[in-house]
Every structure is written in C-alpha cells, then in structure tokens.
mmCIF file of C-alpha atoms and ligand atoms in Angstrom:
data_model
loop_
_atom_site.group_PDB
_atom_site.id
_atom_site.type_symbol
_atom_site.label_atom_id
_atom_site.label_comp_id
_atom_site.label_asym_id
_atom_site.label_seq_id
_atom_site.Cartn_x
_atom_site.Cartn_y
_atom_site.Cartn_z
ATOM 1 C CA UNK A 1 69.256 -15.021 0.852
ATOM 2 C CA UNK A 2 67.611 -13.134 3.845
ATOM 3 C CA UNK A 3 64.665 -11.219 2.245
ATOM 4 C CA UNK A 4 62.543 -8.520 4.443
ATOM 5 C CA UNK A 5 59.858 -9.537 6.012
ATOM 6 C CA UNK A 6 57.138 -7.222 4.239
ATOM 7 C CA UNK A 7 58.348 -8.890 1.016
ATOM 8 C CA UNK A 8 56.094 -11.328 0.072
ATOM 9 C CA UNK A 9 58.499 -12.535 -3.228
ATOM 10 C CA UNK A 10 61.232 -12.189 -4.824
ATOM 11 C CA UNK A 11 61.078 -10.970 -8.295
ATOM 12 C CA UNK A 12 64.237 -10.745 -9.303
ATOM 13 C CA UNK A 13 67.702 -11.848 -6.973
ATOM 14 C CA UNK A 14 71.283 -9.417 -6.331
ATOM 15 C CA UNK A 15 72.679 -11.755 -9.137
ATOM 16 C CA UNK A 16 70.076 -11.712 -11.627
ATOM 17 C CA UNK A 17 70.120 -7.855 -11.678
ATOM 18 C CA UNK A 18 73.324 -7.377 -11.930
ATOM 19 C CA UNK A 19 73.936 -9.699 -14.957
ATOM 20 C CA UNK A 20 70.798 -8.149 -17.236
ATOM 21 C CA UNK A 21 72.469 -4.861 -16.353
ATOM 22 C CA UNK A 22 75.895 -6.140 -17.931
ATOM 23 C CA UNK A 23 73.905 -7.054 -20.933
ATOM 24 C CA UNK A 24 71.831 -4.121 -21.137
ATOM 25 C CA UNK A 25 75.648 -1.925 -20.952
ATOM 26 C CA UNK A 26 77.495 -4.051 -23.208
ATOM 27 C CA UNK A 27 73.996 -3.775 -26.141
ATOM 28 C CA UNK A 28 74.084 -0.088 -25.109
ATOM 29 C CA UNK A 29 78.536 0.185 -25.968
ATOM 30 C CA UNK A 30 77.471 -1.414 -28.852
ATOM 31 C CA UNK A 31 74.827 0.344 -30.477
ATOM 32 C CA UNK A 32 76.929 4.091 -29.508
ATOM 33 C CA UNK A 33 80.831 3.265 -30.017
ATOM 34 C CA UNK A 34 82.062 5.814 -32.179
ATOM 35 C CA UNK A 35 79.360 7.821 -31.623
ATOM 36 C CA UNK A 36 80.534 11.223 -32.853
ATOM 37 C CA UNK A 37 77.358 13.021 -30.945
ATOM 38 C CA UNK A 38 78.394 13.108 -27.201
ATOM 39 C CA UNK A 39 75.862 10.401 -25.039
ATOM 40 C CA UNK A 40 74.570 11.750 -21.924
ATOM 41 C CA UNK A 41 73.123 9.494 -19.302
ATOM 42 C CA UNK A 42 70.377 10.634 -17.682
ATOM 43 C CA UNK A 43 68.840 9.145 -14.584
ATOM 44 C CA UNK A 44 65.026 9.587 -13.678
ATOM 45 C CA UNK A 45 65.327 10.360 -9.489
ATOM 46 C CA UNK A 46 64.893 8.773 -7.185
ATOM 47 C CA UNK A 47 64.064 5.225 -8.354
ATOM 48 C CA UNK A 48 66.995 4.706 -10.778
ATOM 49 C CA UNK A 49 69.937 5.690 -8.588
ATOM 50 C CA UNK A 50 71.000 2.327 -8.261
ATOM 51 C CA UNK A 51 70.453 1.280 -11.753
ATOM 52 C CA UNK A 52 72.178 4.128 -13.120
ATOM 53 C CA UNK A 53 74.774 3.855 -10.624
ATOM 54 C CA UNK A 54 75.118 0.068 -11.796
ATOM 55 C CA UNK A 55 74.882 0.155 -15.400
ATOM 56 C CA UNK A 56 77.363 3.712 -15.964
ATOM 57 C CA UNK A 57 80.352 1.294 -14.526
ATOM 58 C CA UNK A 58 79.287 -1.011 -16.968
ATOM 59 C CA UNK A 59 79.124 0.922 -20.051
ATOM 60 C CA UNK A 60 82.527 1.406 -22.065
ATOM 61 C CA UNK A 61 81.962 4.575 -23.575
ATOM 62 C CA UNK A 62 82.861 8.606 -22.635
ATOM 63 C CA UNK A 63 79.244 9.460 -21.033
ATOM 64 C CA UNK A 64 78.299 12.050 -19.388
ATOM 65 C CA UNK A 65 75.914 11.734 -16.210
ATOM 66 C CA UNK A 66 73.100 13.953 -14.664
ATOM 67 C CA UNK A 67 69.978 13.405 -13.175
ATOM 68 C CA UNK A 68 65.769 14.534 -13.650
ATOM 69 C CA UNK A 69 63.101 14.274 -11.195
ATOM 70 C CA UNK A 70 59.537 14.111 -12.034
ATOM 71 C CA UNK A 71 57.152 13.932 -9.397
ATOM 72 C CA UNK A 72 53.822 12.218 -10.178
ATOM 73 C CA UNK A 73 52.785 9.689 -7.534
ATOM 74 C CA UNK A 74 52.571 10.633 -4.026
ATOM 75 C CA UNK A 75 52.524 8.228 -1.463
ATOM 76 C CA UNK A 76 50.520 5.702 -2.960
ATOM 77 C CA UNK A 77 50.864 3.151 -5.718
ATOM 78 C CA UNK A 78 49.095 4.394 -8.291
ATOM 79 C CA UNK A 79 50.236 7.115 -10.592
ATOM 80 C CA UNK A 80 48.937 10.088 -10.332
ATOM 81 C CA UNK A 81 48.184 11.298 -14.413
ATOM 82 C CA UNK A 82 50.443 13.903 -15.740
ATOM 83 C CA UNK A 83 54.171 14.131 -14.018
ATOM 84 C CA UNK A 84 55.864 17.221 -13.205
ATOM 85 C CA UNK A 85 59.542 18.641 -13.914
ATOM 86 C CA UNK A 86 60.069 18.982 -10.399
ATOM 87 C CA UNK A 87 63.942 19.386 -10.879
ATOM 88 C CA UNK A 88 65.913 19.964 -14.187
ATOM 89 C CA UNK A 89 69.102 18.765 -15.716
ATOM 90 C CA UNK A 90 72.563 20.437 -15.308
ATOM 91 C CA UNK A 91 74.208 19.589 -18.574
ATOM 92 C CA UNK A 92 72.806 21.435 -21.808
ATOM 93 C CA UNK A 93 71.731 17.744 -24.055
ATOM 94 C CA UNK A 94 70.799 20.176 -27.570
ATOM 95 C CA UNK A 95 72.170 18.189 -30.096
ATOM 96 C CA UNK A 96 73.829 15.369 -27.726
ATOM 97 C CA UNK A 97 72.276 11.516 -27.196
ATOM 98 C CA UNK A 98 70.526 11.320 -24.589
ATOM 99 C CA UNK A 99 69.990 7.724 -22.650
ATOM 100 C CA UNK A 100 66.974 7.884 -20.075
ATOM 101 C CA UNK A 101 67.482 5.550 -17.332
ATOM 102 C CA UNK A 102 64.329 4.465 -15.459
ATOM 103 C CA UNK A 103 63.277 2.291 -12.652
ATOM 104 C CA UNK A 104 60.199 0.748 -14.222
ATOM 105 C CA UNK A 105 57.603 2.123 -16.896
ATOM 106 C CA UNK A 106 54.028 1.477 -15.905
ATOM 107 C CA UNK A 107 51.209 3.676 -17.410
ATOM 108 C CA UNK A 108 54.183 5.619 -19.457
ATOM 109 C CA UNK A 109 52.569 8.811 -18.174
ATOM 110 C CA UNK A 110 56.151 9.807 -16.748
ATOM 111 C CA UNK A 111 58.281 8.679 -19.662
ATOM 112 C CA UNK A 112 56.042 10.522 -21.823
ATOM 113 C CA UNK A 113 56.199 13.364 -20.594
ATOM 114 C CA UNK A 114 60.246 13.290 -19.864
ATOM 115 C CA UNK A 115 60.711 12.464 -23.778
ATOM 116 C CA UNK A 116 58.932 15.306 -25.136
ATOM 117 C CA UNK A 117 60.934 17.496 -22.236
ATOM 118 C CA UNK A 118 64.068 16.133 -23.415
ATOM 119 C CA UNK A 119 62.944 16.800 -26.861
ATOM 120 C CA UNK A 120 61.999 20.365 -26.479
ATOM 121 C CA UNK A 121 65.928 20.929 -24.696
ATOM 122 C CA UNK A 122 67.245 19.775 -28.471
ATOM 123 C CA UNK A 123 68.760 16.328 -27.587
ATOM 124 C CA UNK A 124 69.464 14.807 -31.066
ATOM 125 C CA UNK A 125 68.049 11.802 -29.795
ATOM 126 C CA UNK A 126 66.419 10.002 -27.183
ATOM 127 C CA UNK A 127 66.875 6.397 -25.855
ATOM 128 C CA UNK A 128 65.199 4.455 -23.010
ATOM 129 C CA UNK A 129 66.832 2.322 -20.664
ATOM 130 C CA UNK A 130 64.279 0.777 -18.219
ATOM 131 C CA UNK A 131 65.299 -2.209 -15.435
ATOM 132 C CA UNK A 132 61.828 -3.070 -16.090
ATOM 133 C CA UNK A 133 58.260 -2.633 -17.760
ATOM 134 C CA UNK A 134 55.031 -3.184 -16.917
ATOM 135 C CA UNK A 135 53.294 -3.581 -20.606
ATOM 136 C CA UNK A 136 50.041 -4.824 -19.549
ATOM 137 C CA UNK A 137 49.672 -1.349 -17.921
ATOM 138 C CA UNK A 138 50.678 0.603 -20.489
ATOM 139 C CA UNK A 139 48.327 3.746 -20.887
ATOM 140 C CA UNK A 140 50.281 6.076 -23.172
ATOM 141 C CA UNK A 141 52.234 5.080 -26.502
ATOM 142 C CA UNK A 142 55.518 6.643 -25.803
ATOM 143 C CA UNK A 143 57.705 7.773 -28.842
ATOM 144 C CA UNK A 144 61.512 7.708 -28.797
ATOM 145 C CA UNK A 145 63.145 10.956 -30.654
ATOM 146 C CA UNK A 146 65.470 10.651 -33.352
ATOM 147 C CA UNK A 147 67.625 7.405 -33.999
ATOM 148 C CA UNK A 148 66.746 6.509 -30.189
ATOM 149 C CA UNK A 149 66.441 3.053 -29.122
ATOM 150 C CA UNK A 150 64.422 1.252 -26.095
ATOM 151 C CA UNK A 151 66.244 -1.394 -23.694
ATOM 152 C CA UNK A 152 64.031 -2.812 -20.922
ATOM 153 C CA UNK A 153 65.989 -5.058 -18.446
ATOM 154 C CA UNK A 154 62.864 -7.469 -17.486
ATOM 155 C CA UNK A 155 58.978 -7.848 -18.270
ATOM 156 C CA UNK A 156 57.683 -7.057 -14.697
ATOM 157 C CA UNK A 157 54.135 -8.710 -13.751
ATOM 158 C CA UNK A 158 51.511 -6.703 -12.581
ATOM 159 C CA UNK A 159 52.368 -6.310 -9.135
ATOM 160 C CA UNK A 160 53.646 -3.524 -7.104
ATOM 161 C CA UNK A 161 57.314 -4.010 -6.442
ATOM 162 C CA UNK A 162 59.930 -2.552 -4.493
ATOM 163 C CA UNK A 163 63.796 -2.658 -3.997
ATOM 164 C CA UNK A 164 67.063 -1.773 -5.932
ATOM 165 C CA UNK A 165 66.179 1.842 -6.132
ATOM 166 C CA UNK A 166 62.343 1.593 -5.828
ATOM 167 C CA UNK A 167 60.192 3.228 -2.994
ATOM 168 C CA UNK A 168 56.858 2.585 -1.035
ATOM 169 C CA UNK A 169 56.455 5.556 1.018
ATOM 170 C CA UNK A 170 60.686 6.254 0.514
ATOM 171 C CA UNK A 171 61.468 2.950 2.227
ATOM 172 C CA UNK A 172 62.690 -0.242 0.526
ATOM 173 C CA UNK A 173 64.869 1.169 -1.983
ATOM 174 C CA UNK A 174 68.166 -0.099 -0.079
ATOM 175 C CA UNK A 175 66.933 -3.881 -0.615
ATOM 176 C CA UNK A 176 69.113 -5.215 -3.050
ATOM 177 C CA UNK A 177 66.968 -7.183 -5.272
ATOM 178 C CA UNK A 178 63.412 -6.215 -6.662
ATOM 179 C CA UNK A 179 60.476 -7.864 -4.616
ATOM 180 C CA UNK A 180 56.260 -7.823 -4.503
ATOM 181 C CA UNK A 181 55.316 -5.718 -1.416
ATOM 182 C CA UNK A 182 53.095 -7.403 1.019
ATOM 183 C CA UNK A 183 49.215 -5.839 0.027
ATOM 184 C CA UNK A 184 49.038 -5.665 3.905
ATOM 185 C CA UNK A 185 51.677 -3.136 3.733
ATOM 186 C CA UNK A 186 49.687 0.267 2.026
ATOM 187 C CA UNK A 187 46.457 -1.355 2.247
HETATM 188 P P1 5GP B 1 54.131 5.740 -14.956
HETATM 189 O O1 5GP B 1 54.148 7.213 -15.149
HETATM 190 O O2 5GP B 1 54.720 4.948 -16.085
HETATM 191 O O3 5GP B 1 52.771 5.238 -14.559
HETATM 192 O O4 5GP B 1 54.948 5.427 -13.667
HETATM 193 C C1 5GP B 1 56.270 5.513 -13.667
HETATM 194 C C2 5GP B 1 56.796 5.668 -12.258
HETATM 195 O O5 5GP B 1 55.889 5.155 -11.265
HETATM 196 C C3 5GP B 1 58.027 4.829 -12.145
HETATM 197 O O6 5GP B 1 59.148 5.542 -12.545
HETATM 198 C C4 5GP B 1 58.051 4.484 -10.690
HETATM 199 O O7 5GP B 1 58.694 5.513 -9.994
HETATM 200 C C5 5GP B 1 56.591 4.425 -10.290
HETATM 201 N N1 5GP B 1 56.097 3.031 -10.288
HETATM 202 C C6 5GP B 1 55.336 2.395 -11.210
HETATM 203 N N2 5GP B 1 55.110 1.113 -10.873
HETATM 204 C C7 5GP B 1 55.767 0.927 -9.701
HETATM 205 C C8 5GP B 1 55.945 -0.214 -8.835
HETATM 206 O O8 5GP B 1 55.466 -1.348 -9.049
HETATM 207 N N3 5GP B 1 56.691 0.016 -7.735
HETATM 208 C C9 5GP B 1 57.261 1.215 -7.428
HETATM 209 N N4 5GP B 1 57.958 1.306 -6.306
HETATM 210 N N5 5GP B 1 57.114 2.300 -8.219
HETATM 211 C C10 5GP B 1 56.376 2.143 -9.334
HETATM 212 MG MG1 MG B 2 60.474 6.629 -11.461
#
C-alpha cells in the first residue's frame, strides 16, 4: 500500500478502518433499534466527513443526518482552548437522540463544548461516536446527556495524525487511512 511521502507511519490501514467502523454501526443498531425517540446523526465538520459518511451506510436504523462546525485550532496542531459554533445544525434535535460523530477527541475542549450546545437545543440525549481518542491528552471531563453512550473506534497514541477526514493545514484528509505526519512537515 503506497503511503505519502510526508507520512512517516501508518496508524491505522483502508481495511482496518473500515471494519472498526462496521463494529462501531452494528453496537450503535444495537443499542437504538426500536428507539421510539428519532436518532439524529450529527457530524463534527470537517474532520468526520468521511467517518460519518462511512459509518451512516453502515448503521441499520431510520437516522437522520446534519452536520456542526466548531472552529478551535487554526493552522497549527495544538488546540486552541475554547471552540466556537462557527456553523449550526439544520434539523431541530429537542427531544430527539442525538449521535456526535467526531474525528478524534484530544484535550475534549471541542466535545465539551458541542455537548453542552447540543444540550441547551433540548436533544433528549447525547452520544459520542469518535474514530479515535487521545486519553493521555485529555484536559476536560466531558459528560454525555441523558441515556447517551460513548463509542471510540481506536486508542490513538500521542502523535499528530492525519488522513481519512483529518487535516494539517486542509491537506491530507483524502488519504485513506490515518497516518503520523512527518514533524518536518509544520515544524
Ligand atoms: P480537542 O478540542 O479535543 O483538543 O480537539 C479536538 C479537535 O482537534 C479534533 O476534532 C480534531 O479536529 C483536532 N485534532 C486533535 N488532535 C488531532 C490530530 O492528531 N490530528 C488532526 N489532524 N487533528 C487533531
Ligand atoms: Mg474535529
């Protein structure tokens, strides 16, 4: 498998992705069949496109789909404290399920901040689906709402990564598996 050349490893391959996110679809059916609250999918932009993308044609339930963008680092690759709402959801979530799908949670500054948004729209509950998480960075306890449930995809080491939907400077996300970034690259 061809991998770019500012990639200086492979995390995770094309095939290894796409069977945790079969898993992570089938748990989530699971846990909401019969649900009789509708479930609303909602991706954090731009970094879980291709998750969400992924894991919706996975999942055999009635779900609705819309997106959220919070803006909090810049160019860079560390976060940059408090997020911002920088672009809402479509679909009015009061009283619905709502499913966050993110592209990795690091301090937990973003996810933090999207929960208690989520919250203060009236979702009934709040789940968090993340293709992976960085623990040992962890700066802020996040709390789900309601009956909501977490599903991470992979422990990711402490390393900045990039591909399958994630950015340095808005390049790499087309890569099809999740790789470390050469230091040389944004150093
Ligand atoms: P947090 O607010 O948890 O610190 O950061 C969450 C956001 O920062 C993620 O949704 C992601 O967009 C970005 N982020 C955190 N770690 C990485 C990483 O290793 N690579 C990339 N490309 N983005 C990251
Ligand atoms: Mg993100």
């Amino acid at each position: 498998m061809g991998s770019d050349a500012n990639i200086e490893r492979v995390l995770w391959t094309e095939e290894e992705i796409s069977g945790r996110v079969a898993e992570l679809a089938s748990q989530i059916s699971d846990d909401f069949r019969g649900s009789p609250v509708p479930v609303v999918v909602v991706g954090v932009a731009t970094g879980a496109f291709l998750f969400i993308a992924d894991i919706v044609r996975k999942i055999t339930l009635p779900v609705a789909v819309d997106f959220i963008r919070a803006e909090s680092y810049g160019s860079g690759t560390e976060s940059s404290g408090v997020p911002r709402i920088s672009s809402d959801l479509k679909i009015d979530i009061g009283g619905k399920h709502v499913i966050l799908v993110e592209d990795i949670v690091d301090t937990g500054n973003t996810l933090s901040s999207l929960i208690s948004h989520l919250e203060t729209k009236g979702a009934s509950s709040v789940s968090v689906c993340t293709l992976l998480d960085k623990p040992a960075r962890r700066q802020v306890h996040f709390k789900l709402v309601g009956e909501g449930k977490f599903y991470r995809g992979f422990e990711c080491p402490d390393y900045f990564v990039v591909g399958y939907g994630m950015d340095y400077d808005e390049l790499y996300r087309n890569l099809p598996y999740v790789g470390v970034l050469r230091p040389e690259v944004y150093k």
